[in-house]
């Protein structure tokens, strides 16, 4: 197959149409956009589609709060999202919405196929219901007093005071967060996708190379432990698509969200003559299909989605590429610290290509988290892009424009150096293909270093003052200009706008065929500044503005609800009070205990091996008086995942599990419900 005959369809996860984009969203779309631009640069037929995820109770309630219809709300957010993505140079071929006729068509078609094939089950379930809003309540819309510690103002799934998990029906004096009414229990018929029927197919598919190894391993843990039927329906009122032949029942947002990829592509096909739907989504399609997603939604994309496609007779993805989360200055994004940075706030202060480059320099093909260290961000961009790459062109150009009227030399002054730069293209291309952008950037910067070292070693500024050395000055500077062309070609997927300016300066396109050719006896244009340094004051201002925006949000929201004094009197005396920001630093995660051992020489400790979803931790816990090791294996618990590791005489303890009780045999590990998955954050 030739490169030009490859047909590739690429998607990134759909941003939720309930608020502004932040830099975490941009991590994914920048990663995807770089990959797509590389494919197109290499001559492959690659189409990139996305959409807003526009359904669900949260959007319905947000619209009501703003005095808008849900349709107005999602239209406003879509326009905002499209502008932000465009300004970050995300080059979608089509950006659509899940609230579209195309998505309604495919959602209904797939549902009917699932039902016809015996993969839809019906049964009655009981939920809490708001009698004033006439709305079934998800856990996050119910508050009451914890059934275990009696702490007030706790949500319907877990207690932030003692860490207990429970059913919302267990809350004491529950209230609807939406209306303040007391919820009542109410039964309703729900529709379920019979996911367990696809267990064997999924076990095979997840091991066929479509997933990174750590993702395949995680999905197979869930497969081995037994899949559950998936509730795909919600009761009215609900903003979404009504289920065919089921009045008052709506598709759960996560059913039609991935179908939104198909809908956006259909919309693209309808607007262009570039592709046909069946050529990309048909069962026997020869096209390639890739999803770029975050590690928090792998169950939907790696289990539910391929199973639905299998039943409905569509092709499955060629691969699902999963990335980690974004942290800022080593911490998860936080509004209170000013590190929860919106896309628009960034754009108001800084060039989008700074962030594109920094993310590229840190991205790899795995699922590790990416840290945006703001000091390192400033230093790396200024050093690499301005101090190295742009510096090559600015230093060399003046000797060509002033000394030779803009004409480059007719030959290559140092053939080995040129050959080194061209040969590097093979590795760099492979790094882009494998999403190892950090490796690609390192090789590109090594070429920039070699070019600057060559320029410095030849000292053209001295040669220019010597009789008879003018041609050598032209030759040296011309080679550096040509090496700059190669470097900018390699950087073009990351820095598309700077590449355009570089092409204008070079008076030549930046193309990447099998082998890049030099510009010989070629006239270039006068050099103009391609990029400026990052001003640290602008970064500081960006952070400060974000904090000010948070303060305004908090002021508009009003003061927090006071605790119930009577309930508070049931507690034992409290210890030292802490600020909310101190509590917010805790990263509480669900962990699965995969192994537990006695600790030789320790009376109270057990050595636990905890699975956090994407890594394993060793923790020593003082719970030996209450648990035998064999009782713990397979249990889920809650741990403090960001506790600084502590060296003990028995070994390194890499976190802390949470437990409650007076001591002795009365110690109880905090255990989340059965629906919790390793690595899930406790909010």
XYZ file of C-alpha atoms in Angstrom:
683
model
C 0.000 0.000 0.000
C 1.388 3.415 -0.956
C 1.263 6.272 1.547
C -1.217 8.237 -0.587
C -3.593 5.253 -0.730
C -3.905 4.972 3.057
C -7.283 6.205 4.337
C -7.153 7.233 7.991
C -9.947 8.524 10.232
C -8.915 10.064 13.556
C -10.999 11.262 16.507
C -10.306 12.764 19.909
C -12.659 12.520 22.890
C -15.672 14.816 22.822
C -15.483 17.805 25.201
C -18.590 18.182 27.351
C -20.787 21.100 26.299
C -21.237 22.370 29.831
C -18.314 24.720 30.251
C -15.100 26.200 28.931
C -12.107 24.247 27.712
C -9.063 24.061 29.982
C -5.482 23.026 29.293
C -6.268 19.398 30.111
C -8.557 19.306 27.093
C -5.808 20.849 24.988
C -3.301 18.168 25.964
C -5.380 15.608 24.078
C -6.324 17.671 21.045
C -2.763 18.951 20.607
C -1.450 15.383 20.781
C -4.003 14.304 18.180
C -3.519 17.328 15.940
C 0.262 16.793 15.789
C -0.287 13.169 14.747
C -2.829 14.133 12.076
C -0.652 16.933 10.690
C 2.257 14.502 10.454
C 0.118 12.009 8.506
C -0.960 14.710 6.056
C 2.579 16.029 5.708
C 3.663 12.535 4.670
C 0.988 12.450 1.975
C -1.568 10.203 3.685
C -5.306 10.764 3.331
C -6.156 11.544 6.949
C -9.441 12.990 8.250
C -9.805 14.389 11.782
C -13.310 14.749 13.268
C -14.671 15.637 16.679
C -17.827 17.064 18.270
C -19.261 18.506 21.451
C -20.805 15.983 23.847
C -24.105 17.807 24.245
C -26.525 15.630 26.240
C -27.288 14.860 29.871
C -28.912 16.148 33.034
C -26.032 18.507 33.842
C -26.522 20.449 30.612
C -30.280 20.607 31.144
C -29.830 22.035 34.643
C -27.079 24.452 33.582
C -29.296 25.845 30.845
C -32.153 26.273 33.320
C -29.823 28.104 35.709
C -28.806 30.508 32.930
C -32.340 31.029 31.712
C -31.620 29.371 28.377
C -32.973 26.410 26.507
C -30.570 23.452 26.380
C -30.254 24.058 22.639
C -29.162 27.659 23.229
C -26.719 26.562 25.922
C -24.984 23.954 23.780
C -24.898 26.297 20.770
C -23.142 28.970 22.855
C -20.616 26.493 24.245
C -19.986 24.955 20.817
C -19.133 28.370 19.369
C -16.767 29.006 22.295
C -15.126 25.597 21.959
C -14.660 25.971 18.210
C -13.007 29.370 18.637
C -10.653 28.081 21.339
C -9.671 25.013 19.308
C -9.138 27.141 16.216
C -6.929 29.593 18.093
C -4.851 26.673 19.403
C -4.376 25.642 15.746
C -6.336 22.412 16.123
C -7.082 21.575 12.508
C -10.322 19.588 12.635
C -11.704 18.553 9.288
C -15.114 18.584 10.970
C -16.384 19.614 14.401
C -20.015 18.698 15.066
C -22.396 18.023 17.979
C -23.954 14.902 19.462
C -27.253 16.816 19.446
C -27.628 16.389 15.694
C -29.841 14.504 13.289
C -26.877 12.394 12.186
C -26.290 11.281 15.761
C -29.983 10.616 16.341
C -30.044 8.431 13.210
C -27.040 6.285 14.157
C -28.000 6.066 17.845
C -31.442 4.747 16.956
C -30.047 2.439 14.271
C -27.471 0.915 16.610
C -30.010 0.554 19.429
C -32.449 -1.239 17.136
C -29.668 -3.569 15.999
C -28.716 -4.336 19.611
C -32.349 -5.038 20.463
C -32.893 -7.207 17.378
C -29.804 -9.232 18.246
C -30.989 -9.883 21.791
C -28.505 -7.545 23.436
C -30.991 -5.246 25.224
C -32.539 -6.286 28.545
C -35.288 -4.558 30.546
C -35.795 -4.530 34.294
C -37.185 -2.339 37.026
C -34.881 -0.403 39.326
C -35.537 1.851 42.329
C -33.969 5.322 42.579
C -34.427 8.488 44.600
C -36.796 10.937 42.933
C -37.251 14.699 43.387
C -41.035 15.195 43.797
C -40.807 18.944 43.082
C -38.598 18.811 39.981
C -40.164 15.499 38.940
C -36.668 14.207 38.266
C -34.756 11.048 39.139
C -31.619 12.089 40.994
C -28.092 10.950 40.289
C -25.872 10.579 43.384
C -24.272 13.995 42.904
C -27.689 15.671 43.134
C -28.508 14.281 46.603
C -27.182 15.489 49.957
C -27.852 14.449 53.526
C -26.156 13.331 56.724
C -23.749 10.413 56.546
C -25.387 7.215 57.831
C -22.149 6.238 59.626
C -20.606 9.375 61.153
C -23.669 11.659 60.900
C -21.690 14.419 59.132
C -24.147 16.766 57.372
C -24.064 17.992 53.772
C -22.671 14.782 52.278
C -23.356 13.628 48.727
C -25.317 10.501 47.881
C -22.421 8.117 47.296
C -19.674 8.812 49.836
C -18.877 10.865 52.926
C -16.109 13.446 52.716
C -15.835 13.531 56.517
C -15.258 9.848 57.309
C -14.791 8.334 53.836
C -17.708 5.910 54.086
C -19.430 4.768 50.905
C -23.127 3.981 50.800
C -26.285 4.023 48.733
C -28.089 7.391 48.468
C -31.123 5.735 50.062
C -29.022 5.275 53.228
C -28.543 9.030 53.775
C -30.127 10.585 56.863
C -32.529 13.417 56.000
C -31.656 13.394 52.281
C -32.364 16.479 50.227
C -32.335 17.215 46.517
C -29.458 19.554 45.685
C -31.607 20.901 42.852
C -34.800 21.860 44.696
C -34.177 21.188 48.376
C -37.106 18.754 48.441
C -36.957 15.448 50.298
C -36.452 12.700 47.703
C -38.715 9.696 47.594
C -38.008 6.217 46.314
C -39.560 5.459 42.956
C -39.341 2.514 40.602
C -38.811 2.723 36.870
C -38.114 0.386 33.966
C -34.588 0.748 32.584
C -32.878 -0.672 29.512
C -29.546 -2.463 29.741
C -26.922 -3.420 27.171
C -25.950 -7.060 27.815
C -22.228 -6.404 27.843
C -21.254 -9.755 29.478
C -22.274 -11.569 26.280
C -19.259 -9.984 24.566
C -16.672 -11.082 27.128
C -14.862 -13.589 24.895
C -14.854 -11.268 21.891
C -13.451 -8.455 24.034
C -10.788 -10.690 25.564
C -9.560 -11.468 22.071
C -9.879 -7.940 20.690
C -8.040 -6.306 23.594
C -5.035 -8.573 22.918
C -4.848 -7.996 19.150
C -2.591 -4.927 19.324
C -5.286 -2.261 19.290
C -4.352 -1.034 22.781
C -1.246 -0.107 24.731
C -0.164 -3.026 26.921
C -1.032 -1.367 30.235
C -4.508 -0.506 28.937
C -5.061 -4.036 27.640
C -3.965 -5.401 31.022
C -6.378 -3.138 32.884
C -9.318 -4.003 30.623
C -8.570 -7.691 31.008
C -8.683 -7.353 34.801
C -12.248 -6.101 34.440
C -13.024 -8.841 31.939
C -11.638 -11.519 34.257
C -13.564 -10.196 37.256
C -16.831 -10.317 35.303
C -18.613 -7.602 33.315
C -21.964 -6.163 34.381
C -24.904 -5.188 32.201
C -24.771 -1.494 31.348
C -27.717 0.808 32.071
C -28.182 2.787 28.834
C -31.446 4.575 29.661
C -32.533 7.586 31.679
C -36.013 8.808 32.574
C -37.593 12.078 31.503
C -36.945 14.910 31.979
C -33.582 14.428 30.286
C -31.822 16.330 27.506
C -31.024 13.772 24.857
C -32.608 11.420 22.356
C -35.774 9.532 23.224
C -35.413 5.774 22.884
C -37.485 4.416 19.973
C -40.796 2.856 21.075
C -40.144 3.832 24.705
C -41.889 7.144 25.497
C -40.283 9.049 28.359
C -37.061 7.019 28.164
C -33.843 8.580 26.863
C -30.480 7.268 25.796
C -27.888 7.746 28.533
C -25.356 10.334 27.385
C -22.538 7.779 27.206
C -24.448 5.650 24.708
C -24.662 8.352 22.048
C -21.363 10.119 22.856
C -19.043 7.710 20.966
C -21.656 7.374 18.242
C -20.963 11.090 17.844
C -17.732 10.113 16.067
C -19.827 8.424 13.387
C -22.236 11.351 13.252
C -19.496 13.934 12.808
C -17.925 11.862 10.038
C -21.318 11.479 8.305
C -21.720 15.253 8.506
C -18.282 15.628 6.926
C -19.216 13.218 4.125
C -22.431 15.126 3.468
C -20.513 18.399 3.122
C -17.674 17.103 0.942
C -17.023 14.573 -1.792
C -13.900 13.439 0.016
C -15.174 10.180 1.544
C -18.130 7.856 1.959
C -19.361 6.620 5.328
C -19.263 2.895 4.586
C -15.674 3.057 3.325
C -14.576 4.004 6.841
C -17.184 2.443 9.142
C -18.307 -0.627 7.202
C -17.639 -4.073 8.660
C -15.063 -4.867 5.964
C -13.611 -1.357 5.714
C -9.987 -1.185 4.689
C -9.600 2.248 6.249
C -7.776 2.903 9.518
C -9.678 4.256 12.537
C -7.931 5.733 15.588
C -9.367 7.173 18.813
C -7.250 9.448 21.056
C -8.653 9.510 24.627
C -7.726 10.042 28.290
C -7.207 7.139 30.654
C -10.329 8.006 32.663
C -12.697 6.816 29.907
C -11.051 3.581 28.777
C -13.978 1.411 29.930
C -16.385 3.200 27.587
C -14.024 3.093 24.600
C -12.316 -0.236 25.246
C -15.312 -2.322 26.346
C -18.741 -0.780 25.728
C -17.940 0.820 22.360
C -16.353 -2.159 20.539
C -19.086 -4.441 21.902
C -21.817 -2.165 20.531
C -20.049 -1.918 17.173
C -19.709 -5.700 17.035
C -23.402 -6.267 17.660
C -24.528 -3.539 15.252
C -22.344 -4.802 12.397
C -19.800 -1.976 12.213
C -16.014 -2.152 12.223
C -14.028 -1.694 15.437
C -11.183 0.809 15.931
C -7.754 0.009 14.491
C -6.303 1.348 17.742
C -7.230 3.387 20.797
C -4.395 5.670 21.925
C -4.645 6.551 25.616
C -2.805 9.391 27.345
C -2.391 10.401 30.980
C -3.683 13.400 32.893
C -2.269 16.918 32.939
C -0.777 18.277 36.149
C 0.478 21.833 36.659
C 3.620 22.437 38.711
C 3.480 18.828 39.855
C -0.076 19.024 41.215
C -3.469 18.230 39.779
C -5.134 21.286 38.290
C -6.565 23.483 41.018
C -8.594 26.664 40.769
C -7.491 27.807 44.221
C -3.820 27.624 43.230
C -4.461 29.361 39.908
C -3.296 26.320 37.984
C -6.707 25.423 36.587
C -6.073 27.416 33.428
C -8.756 27.853 30.809
C -7.889 27.778 27.133
C -9.069 31.353 26.620
C -7.131 32.713 29.593
C -3.965 31.133 28.188
C -4.655 32.562 24.726
C -5.212 36.017 26.205
C -1.623 36.007 27.461
C 0.541 33.579 25.467
C 1.190 32.179 21.993
C -0.531 28.792 21.491
C 2.579 27.357 19.825
C 4.512 27.701 23.083
C 2.162 25.172 24.680
C 2.050 22.954 21.588
C 5.838 22.688 21.685
C 6.045 22.099 25.431
C 3.434 19.355 25.344
C 5.181 17.745 22.368
C 8.507 17.804 24.198
C 6.964 15.844 27.084
C 4.548 13.490 25.338
C 5.327 9.809 24.847
C 3.396 6.830 23.553
C 2.368 5.638 27.017
C -0.222 6.717 29.573
C 1.978 8.604 32.041
C 0.697 11.925 33.347
C 2.183 15.091 31.813
C 3.320 17.958 34.040
C 3.205 21.576 32.918
C 5.899 23.133 35.077
C 5.545 26.834 34.393
C 9.186 27.724 35.092
C 10.427 24.869 32.915
C 7.869 25.877 30.286
C 9.372 29.367 30.042
C 12.960 28.131 30.038
C 12.449 25.349 27.484
C 10.549 27.432 24.949
C 12.957 30.347 25.191
C 16.026 28.118 25.020
C 14.921 25.642 22.356
C 12.733 27.587 19.976
C 14.113 31.100 20.231
C 17.666 30.465 21.440
C 18.356 27.521 19.123
C 15.992 27.112 16.165
C 15.020 30.690 15.284
C 18.544 31.805 16.141
C 19.903 29.734 13.223
C 17.871 31.671 10.691
C 18.337 35.107 12.239
C 22.133 34.738 12.474
C 22.612 33.276 9.025
C 20.150 35.341 7.002
C 21.946 38.646 7.300
C 25.034 37.267 5.560
C 22.858 36.104 2.649
C 20.592 39.131 2.261
C 23.318 41.738 2.733
C 26.250 39.870 1.258
C 24.653 38.074 -1.684
C 21.324 39.821 -2.329
C 19.409 36.914 -0.816
C 20.854 34.181 -3.051
C 21.869 30.939 -1.405
C 24.989 29.049 -2.402
C 24.833 26.565 -5.279
C 26.400 23.764 -3.233
C 26.425 22.175 0.252
C 29.420 23.314 2.305
C 29.498 20.307 4.675
C 27.995 17.173 3.137
C 28.341 14.947 6.254
C 26.412 17.470 8.366
C 23.675 17.695 5.745
C 23.500 13.900 5.464
C 23.212 13.656 9.251
C 20.187 15.962 9.210
C 18.474 14.071 6.377
C 19.142 10.653 7.894
C 17.641 11.795 11.216
C 14.335 12.243 9.418
C 13.734 8.485 9.379
C 13.866 8.209 13.167
C 11.931 11.433 13.678
C 9.154 10.234 11.372
C 8.922 6.939 13.247
C 8.770 8.789 16.573
C 5.860 10.900 15.308
C 4.099 7.797 14.038
C 4.430 6.073 17.420
C 3.375 9.266 19.284
C 6.819 9.468 20.868
C 6.909 13.210 20.357
C 9.419 13.806 23.152
C 11.941 11.586 21.345
C 11.275 13.407 18.072
C 11.849 16.788 19.734
C 15.127 15.607 21.282
C 16.462 14.527 17.894
C 15.336 17.772 16.273
C 16.993 19.848 18.989
C 20.177 17.805 18.575
C 20.203 18.911 14.916
C 19.680 22.517 16.001
C 22.614 22.199 18.410
C 24.807 20.691 15.694
C 23.878 23.507 13.297
C 24.646 26.241 15.816
C 27.929 24.547 16.707
C 28.861 24.427 13.027
C 28.022 28.115 12.571
C 30.068 29.072 15.637
C 33.030 26.932 14.579
C 33.156 28.600 11.147
C 32.929 32.131 12.610
C 31.421 33.769 9.514
C 31.375 37.135 11.269
C 35.173 37.027 11.251
C 35.456 35.619 7.737
C 33.291 38.470 6.436
C 36.038 40.907 7.411
C 38.764 38.965 5.591
C 39.766 39.466 1.967
C 38.659 36.635 -0.369
C 36.498 34.841 2.189
C 33.127 36.165 1.065
C 32.126 32.973 -0.790
C 32.864 30.854 2.249
C 30.666 33.130 4.327
C 27.866 32.573 1.808
C 28.473 28.809 1.760
C 28.456 28.471 5.566
C 25.382 30.653 6.009
C 23.550 28.904 3.146
C 24.097 25.500 4.722
C 22.740 26.781 8.027
C 19.694 28.215 6.248
C 19.112 24.842 4.587
C 19.503 23.022 7.901
C 16.988 25.463 9.370
C 14.616 24.441 6.564
C 15.040 20.770 7.517
C 14.515 21.475 11.220
C 11.385 23.535 10.582
C 10.030 20.820 8.301
C 10.424 18.319 11.129
C 8.751 20.774 13.524
C 5.892 21.644 11.179
C 3.295 19.310 12.818
C 4.031 20.978 16.163
C 4.479 24.603 15.027
C 2.256 25.057 11.960
C 2.098 28.873 12.062
C 5.823 29.339 12.663
C 6.404 26.879 9.813
C 4.280 29.067 7.523
C 6.360 32.109 8.436
C 9.546 30.114 7.910
C 8.336 29.008 4.467
C 7.644 32.633 3.553
C 11.163 33.592 4.649
C 12.684 30.680 2.701
C 10.490 31.433 -0.313
C 9.819 27.687 -0.545
C 7.286 25.176 0.827
C 8.221 22.896 3.703
C 7.539 19.454 2.270
C 8.549 16.090 3.698
C 8.864 13.505 0.945
C 11.090 10.458 1.400
C 14.121 12.752 1.370
C 14.214 16.535 1.789
C 16.215 18.392 -0.880
C 18.303 21.524 -0.242
C 17.621 24.974 -1.647
C 20.549 25.625 -4.019
C 21.143 28.843 -5.933
C 17.810 29.963 -4.506
C 16.661 33.441 -3.467
C 15.286 33.857 0.062
C 13.337 36.780 1.486
C 14.419 39.225 4.137
C 14.297 37.659 7.583
C 11.541 38.772 9.938
C 11.225 37.696 13.559
C 9.548 34.273 13.660
C 8.962 33.989 17.388
C 9.568 36.046 20.532
C 10.612 34.898 23.973
C 8.076 34.149 26.674
C 7.807 36.995 29.144
C 7.563 35.485 32.633
C 5.381 38.432 33.657
C 2.735 37.231 31.198
C 2.744 33.782 32.775
C 2.385 35.339 36.221
C -0.453 37.517 34.937
C -2.211 34.485 33.459
C -2.127 32.723 36.824
C -3.287 35.841 38.646
C -6.216 36.375 36.272
C -7.314 32.776 36.814
C -7.321 33.305 40.576
C -9.351 36.486 40.165
C -11.878 34.645 38.026
C -12.198 31.995 40.732
C -12.794 34.664 43.372
C -15.607 36.125 41.249
C -17.165 32.667 40.795
C -17.093 32.063 44.540
C -18.606 35.482 45.257
C -21.419 34.827 42.782
C -22.075 31.410 44.266
C -22.512 32.889 47.744
C -21.302 31.551 51.043
C -21.177 27.848 51.796
C -23.975 26.185 53.743
C -23.295 26.123 57.481
C -22.998 22.822 59.253
C -25.870 21.576 61.375
C -24.882 22.376 64.956
C -26.974 19.632 66.501
C -25.380 16.997 64.301
C -21.953 18.417 64.976
C -22.470 17.900 68.721
C -22.523 14.131 68.176
C -18.836 14.151 67.214
C -15.873 13.644 69.468
C -13.797 16.827 69.937
C -12.103 17.819 66.707
C -8.366 18.096 66.284
C -6.530 21.022 64.766
C -8.663 22.711 62.079
C -7.247 22.909 58.558
C -8.060 25.123 55.600
C -9.990 23.779 52.609
C -6.877 24.200 50.442
C -5.041 21.787 52.745
C -7.806 19.221 52.329
C -7.896 19.792 48.547
C -4.271 18.687 48.325
C -5.291 15.128 49.174
C -5.548 12.877 46.141
C -7.865 10.087 47.282
C -8.019 7.102 44.942
C -9.736 3.749 44.784
C -7.147 0.956 45.011
C -7.483 -2.799 44.648
C -5.548 -4.907 47.157
C -3.807 -7.488 44.972
C -1.575 -8.914 47.691
C -1.262 -8.762 51.479
C 1.539 -10.192 53.637
C 2.598 -10.302 57.268
C 5.583 -8.088 58.027
C 8.318 -9.924 59.853
C 9.091 -8.238 63.165
C 6.049 -5.937 63.079
C 3.175 -6.410 65.535
C 0.636 -4.128 63.853
C 1.637 -3.845 60.202
C 0.556 -5.649 57.067
C 2.352 -5.145 53.762
C -0.231 -4.369 51.061
C 0.257 -4.291 47.293
C -2.246 -1.842 45.820
C -3.330 -1.573 42.186
C -4.102 2.041 41.287
C -5.184 1.237 37.769
C -1.976 2.245 36.016
C 0.653 1.529 38.610
C 1.246 -0.639 41.660
C 2.109 0.724 45.130
C 3.473 -0.862 48.303
C 1.896 0.391 51.521
C 2.422 -0.649 55.151
C -0.844 -0.406 57.099
C -1.378 -0.792 60.862
C -4.432 -3.025 60.542
C -3.023 -6.427 61.496
C -5.151 -6.603 64.664
C -8.349 -6.449 62.591
C -7.533 -8.288 59.359
C -5.760 -11.415 58.210
C -3.897 -10.976 54.884
C -6.102 -13.462 53.033
C -9.205 -11.448 53.988
C -7.926 -8.414 52.122
C -6.874 -9.765 48.725
C -9.314 -8.633 46.050
C -10.926 -5.904 48.187
C -11.153 -2.315 47.025
C -10.141 0.405 49.440
C -9.426 4.121 49.493
C -5.876 5.424 49.698
C -4.089 8.760 49.899
C -2.185 8.485 46.634
C -0.099 11.659 46.835
C 1.454 11.095 50.257
C 5.222 11.497 50.154
C 6.793 7.984 50.279
C 8.147 7.137 53.722
C 11.158 4.914 54.292
C 10.486 2.455 57.111
C 12.794 -0.211 58.473
C 10.643 -2.783 56.684
C 10.795 -0.976 53.331
C 9.304 1.999 51.494
C 5.638 2.834 52.127
C 4.161 4.621 49.093
C 0.873 5.982 50.397
C -1.722 5.395 53.084
C -4.947 3.408 53.164
C -7.868 4.985 54.988
C -9.520 3.218 57.926
C -11.719 4.176 60.862
C -12.392 2.861 64.363
C -11.131 3.045 67.953
C -8.433 0.410 67.412
C -7.787 -3.216 68.177
C -10.170 -5.431 66.250
C -12.460 -2.456 65.644
C -10.663 -1.081 62.610
C -12.524 -0.855 59.312
C -10.929 -0.190 55.956
C -12.896 2.295 53.912
C -14.323 0.285 51.053
C -15.959 1.963 48.013
C -18.928 0.277 46.402
C -18.604 -2.477 43.815
C -18.874 -0.016 40.928
C -15.593 1.697 41.859
C -12.580 1.030 39.657
C -8.879 1.123 40.583
C -7.444 4.586 40.058
C -10.827 6.331 40.303
C -10.644 9.635 42.161
C -12.734 10.100 45.294
C -14.291 13.534 44.885
